[in-house]
Amino acid sequence: MKQSNQTENPFIKFGTPTQLVVNGIKEPSDEIAECLELLHKNLNEVVAFTFCLINGTVKLYVATV
């Protein structure tokens, strides 16, 4: 699969998540946008991430080095 836009943030592909969990730690809701920007800037440290949608709540789980 070829991506045409290499600068697109993969963590907001489905909109801004309602909850963010990084390495098992739930981030406060007022810091989610800031954390997503930091994750995007440090993509080389992200090992895996997954989205979960349950009853309209989008959760993003991220594992980093």
Coordinates of N, CA, C and O in Angstrom, one line a residue:
M1 N 0.8 -1.2 0.0 CA 0.0 0.0 0.0 C 0.9 1.2 0.0 O 1.8 1.4 0.8
K2 N 0.6 2.1 -0.9 CA 1.4 3.3 -1.0 C 0.6 4.5 -0.5 O -0.5 4.7 -0.8
Q3 N 1.3 5.3 0.4 CA 0.6 6.4 1.0 C 1.1 7.7 0.2 O 2.2 7.8 -0.1
S4 N 0.1 8.5 -0.2 CA 0.4 9.7 -0.9 C 0.8 10.8 -0.1 O 1.5 11.7 -0.5
N5 N 0.4 10.9 1.2 CA 0.7 12.0 2.1 C 1.5 11.4 3.3 O 0.9 10.9 4.2
Q6 N 2.8 11.6 3.3 CA 3.7 11.1 4.3 C 3.6 11.9 5.6 O 4.1 11.5 6.7
T7 N 3.0 13.1 5.5 CA 3.0 14.0 6.7 C 1.6 13.9 7.5 O 1.5 14.5 8.5
E8 N 0.7 13.1 7.0 CA -0.6 12.9 7.7 C -0.4 12.2 9.0 O 0.3 11.2 9.1
N9 N -1.0 12.7 10.0 CA -0.9 12.1 11.3 C -1.8 10.8 11.4 O -3.1 10.9 11.3
P10 N -1.3 9.6 11.5 CA -2.1 8.4 11.5 C -3.0 8.3 12.8 O -3.9 7.5 12.7
F11 N -2.7 9.0 13.8 CA -3.4 8.9 15.1 C -4.8 9.6 15.0 O -5.6 9.4 15.9
I12 N -4.9 10.5 14.0 CA -6.2 11.2 13.9 C -6.9 10.9 12.6 O -7.8 11.6 12.2
K13 N -6.6 9.7 12.1 CA -7.2 9.3 10.8 C -8.7 9.1 11.0 O -9.5 9.4 10.0
F14 N -9.2 8.7 12.1 CA -10.6 8.5 12.4 C -11.2 9.6 13.3 O -12.2 9.5 13.9
G15 N -10.5 10.8 13.3 CA -10.9 11.9 14.2 C -10.1 11.8 15.5 O -9.4 10.9 15.8
T16 N -10.2 12.8 16.3 CA -9.5 12.9 17.6 C -10.1 11.9 18.5 O -11.3 11.9 18.8
P17 N -9.3 11.0 19.1 CA -9.8 10.0 20.0 C -10.4 10.6 21.3 O -9.9 11.6 21.7
T18 N -11.4 10.0 21.9 CA -11.9 10.4 23.2 C -11.0 10.1 24.3 O -10.9 10.8 25.3
Q19 N -10.4 8.9 24.2 CA -9.4 8.5 25.3 C -8.1 8.0 24.6 O -8.1 7.4 23.5
L20 N -7.0 8.3 25.3 CA -5.7 7.9 24.8 C -5.0 7.2 26.0 O -4.9 7.7 27.1
V21 N -4.4 6.0 25.6 CA -3.7 5.2 26.6 C -2.3 5.0 26.0 O -2.2 4.4 24.9
V22 N -1.3 5.5 26.6 CA 0.1 5.3 26.1 C 0.9 4.4 27.1 O 1.0 4.8 28.3
N23 N 1.3 3.3 26.7 CA 2.1 2.4 27.5 C 1.3 2.0 28.8 O 1.9 2.0 29.9
G24 N 0.0 1.9 28.7 CA -0.8 1.5 29.8 C -1.2 2.6 30.7 O -1.9 2.4 31.7
I25 N -0.8 3.8 30.4 CA -1.2 5.0 31.2 C -2.2 5.9 30.5 O -1.9 6.3 29.4
K26 N -3.4 6.1 31.1 CA -4.4 6.9 30.5 C -4.1 8.3 30.6 O -3.8 8.8 31.7
E27 N -4.0 9.0 29.5 CA -3.7 10.4 29.5 C -5.0 11.3 29.8 O -6.1 10.9 29.4
P28 N -4.8 12.4 30.5 CA -5.9 13.3 30.8 C -6.5 13.8 29.5 O -5.8 14.1 28.5
S29 N -7.8 14.0 29.5 CA -8.5 14.4 28.3 C -8.1 15.7 27.8 O -8.1 16.0 26.6
D30 N -7.7 16.6 28.6 CA -7.2 17.9 28.2 C -5.8 17.9 27.6 O -5.4 18.9 27.0
E31 N -5.1 16.8 27.6 CA -3.8 16.7 27.1 C -3.7 15.8 25.9 O -2.6 15.6 25.3
I32 N -4.9 15.3 25.4 CA -4.9 14.3 24.3 C -4.3 15.0 23.0 O -3.4 14.4 22.3
A33 N -4.7 16.2 22.6 CA -4.2 16.8 21.4 C -2.7 17.0 21.4 O -2.0 16.7 20.5
E34 N -2.2 17.4 22.6 CA -0.8 17.6 22.8 C 0.0 16.3 22.6 O 1.0 16.3 22.0
C35 N -0.5 15.3 23.3 CA 0.1 13.9 23.2 C 0.1 13.4 21.8 O 1.1 12.8 21.3
L36 N -1.0 13.6 21.0 CA -1.1 13.1 19.7 C 0.0 13.8 18.8 O 0.6 13.2 17.9
E37 N 0.2 15.1 19.0 CA 1.2 15.8 18.3 C 2.6 15.3 18.6 O 3.4 15.1 17.7
L38 N 2.9 15.0 19.8 CA 4.2 14.5 20.2 C 4.4 13.1 19.7 O 5.5 12.8 19.2
L39 N 3.4 12.3 19.7 CA 3.5 10.9 19.1 C 3.8 11.0 17.6 O 4.6 10.2 17.1
H40 N 3.1 11.9 16.9 CA 3.3 12.1 15.5 C 4.8 12.5 15.2 O 5.4 12.1 14.2
K41 N 5.3 13.4 16.0 CA 6.7 13.9 15.8 C 7.7 12.8 16.1 O 8.8 12.9 15.6
N42 N 7.3 11.9 16.9 CA 8.3 10.8 17.3 C 7.8 9.4 16.9 O 7.8 8.5 17.6
L43 N 7.3 9.3 15.6 CA 6.8 8.1 15.1 C 7.8 6.9 15.1 O 7.4 5.8 15.2
N44 N 9.1 7.2 15.1 CA 10.1 6.2 15.1 C 10.1 5.5 16.5 O 10.7 4.4 16.6
E45 N 9.5 6.0 17.5 CA 9.5 5.4 18.8 C 8.2 4.6 19.0 O 8.1 3.9 20.0
V46 N 7.3 4.7 18.2 CA 6.0 4.0 18.3 C 6.2 2.6 17.8 O 6.5 2.4 16.6
V47 N 5.9 1.6 18.6 CA 6.0 0.2 18.2 C 4.7 -0.3 17.6 O 4.7 -1.0 16.6
A48 N 3.6 0.0 18.3 CA 2.3 -0.4 17.8 C 1.2 0.5 18.3 O 1.4 1.2 19.3
F49 N 0.1 0.6 17.6 CA -1.1 1.3 18.1 C -2.3 0.7 17.5 O -2.3 0.1 16.5
T50 N -3.4 0.9 18.2 CA -4.7 0.3 17.8 C -5.8 1.2 18.2 O -5.7 1.9 19.3
F51 N -6.9 1.2 17.4 CA -8.1 2.0 17.8 C -9.2 1.0 18.2 O -9.2 -0.1 17.8
C52 N -10.0 1.5 19.1 CA -11.1 0.7 19.6 C -12.3 1.7 19.6 O -12.3 2.8 20.2
L53 N -13.4 1.3 19.0 CA -14.7 2.1 18.9 C -15.8 1.3 19.6 O -16.2 0.2 19.1
I54 N -16.2 1.7 20.8 CA -17.3 1.1 21.5 C -18.3 2.2 21.9 O -18.0 3.1 22.6
N55 N -19.5 2.0 21.4 CA -20.6 2.9 21.7 C -20.3 4.4 21.4 O -20.6 5.3 22.2
G56 N -19.6 4.6 20.3 CA -19.3 6.0 19.9 C -18.0 6.6 20.6 O -17.7 7.7 20.3
T57 N -17.4 5.8 21.5 CA -16.2 6.3 22.2 C -15.0 5.7 21.5 O -14.8 4.5 21.4
V58 N -14.1 6.6 20.9 CA -12.9 6.1 20.2 C -11.8 6.2 21.2 O -11.5 7.2 21.8
K59 N -11.2 5.0 21.4 CA -10.0 4.9 22.3 C -8.8 4.5 21.4 O -8.9 3.7 20.5
L60 N -7.7 5.1 21.7 CA -6.4 4.9 21.0 C -5.4 4.3 22.0 O -5.2 5.0 23.1
Y61 N -4.9 3.2 21.8 CA -3.9 2.5 22.6 C -2.5 2.6 21.8 O -2.5 2.2 20.7
V62 N -1.5 3.1 22.5 CA -0.2 3.2 21.8 C 0.9 2.6 22.7 O 0.9 2.7 23.9
A63 N 1.8 1.8 22.1 CA 2.9 1.2 22.7 C 4.2 1.9 22.1 O 4.3 1.9 20.9
T64 N 5.1 2.4 23.0 CA 6.3 3.0 22.5 C 7.5 2.3 23.1 O 7.4 1.5 24.0
V65 N 8.7 2.7 22.5 CA 9.9 2.1 23.0 C 10.3 2.7 24.3 O 10.1 3.8 24.7

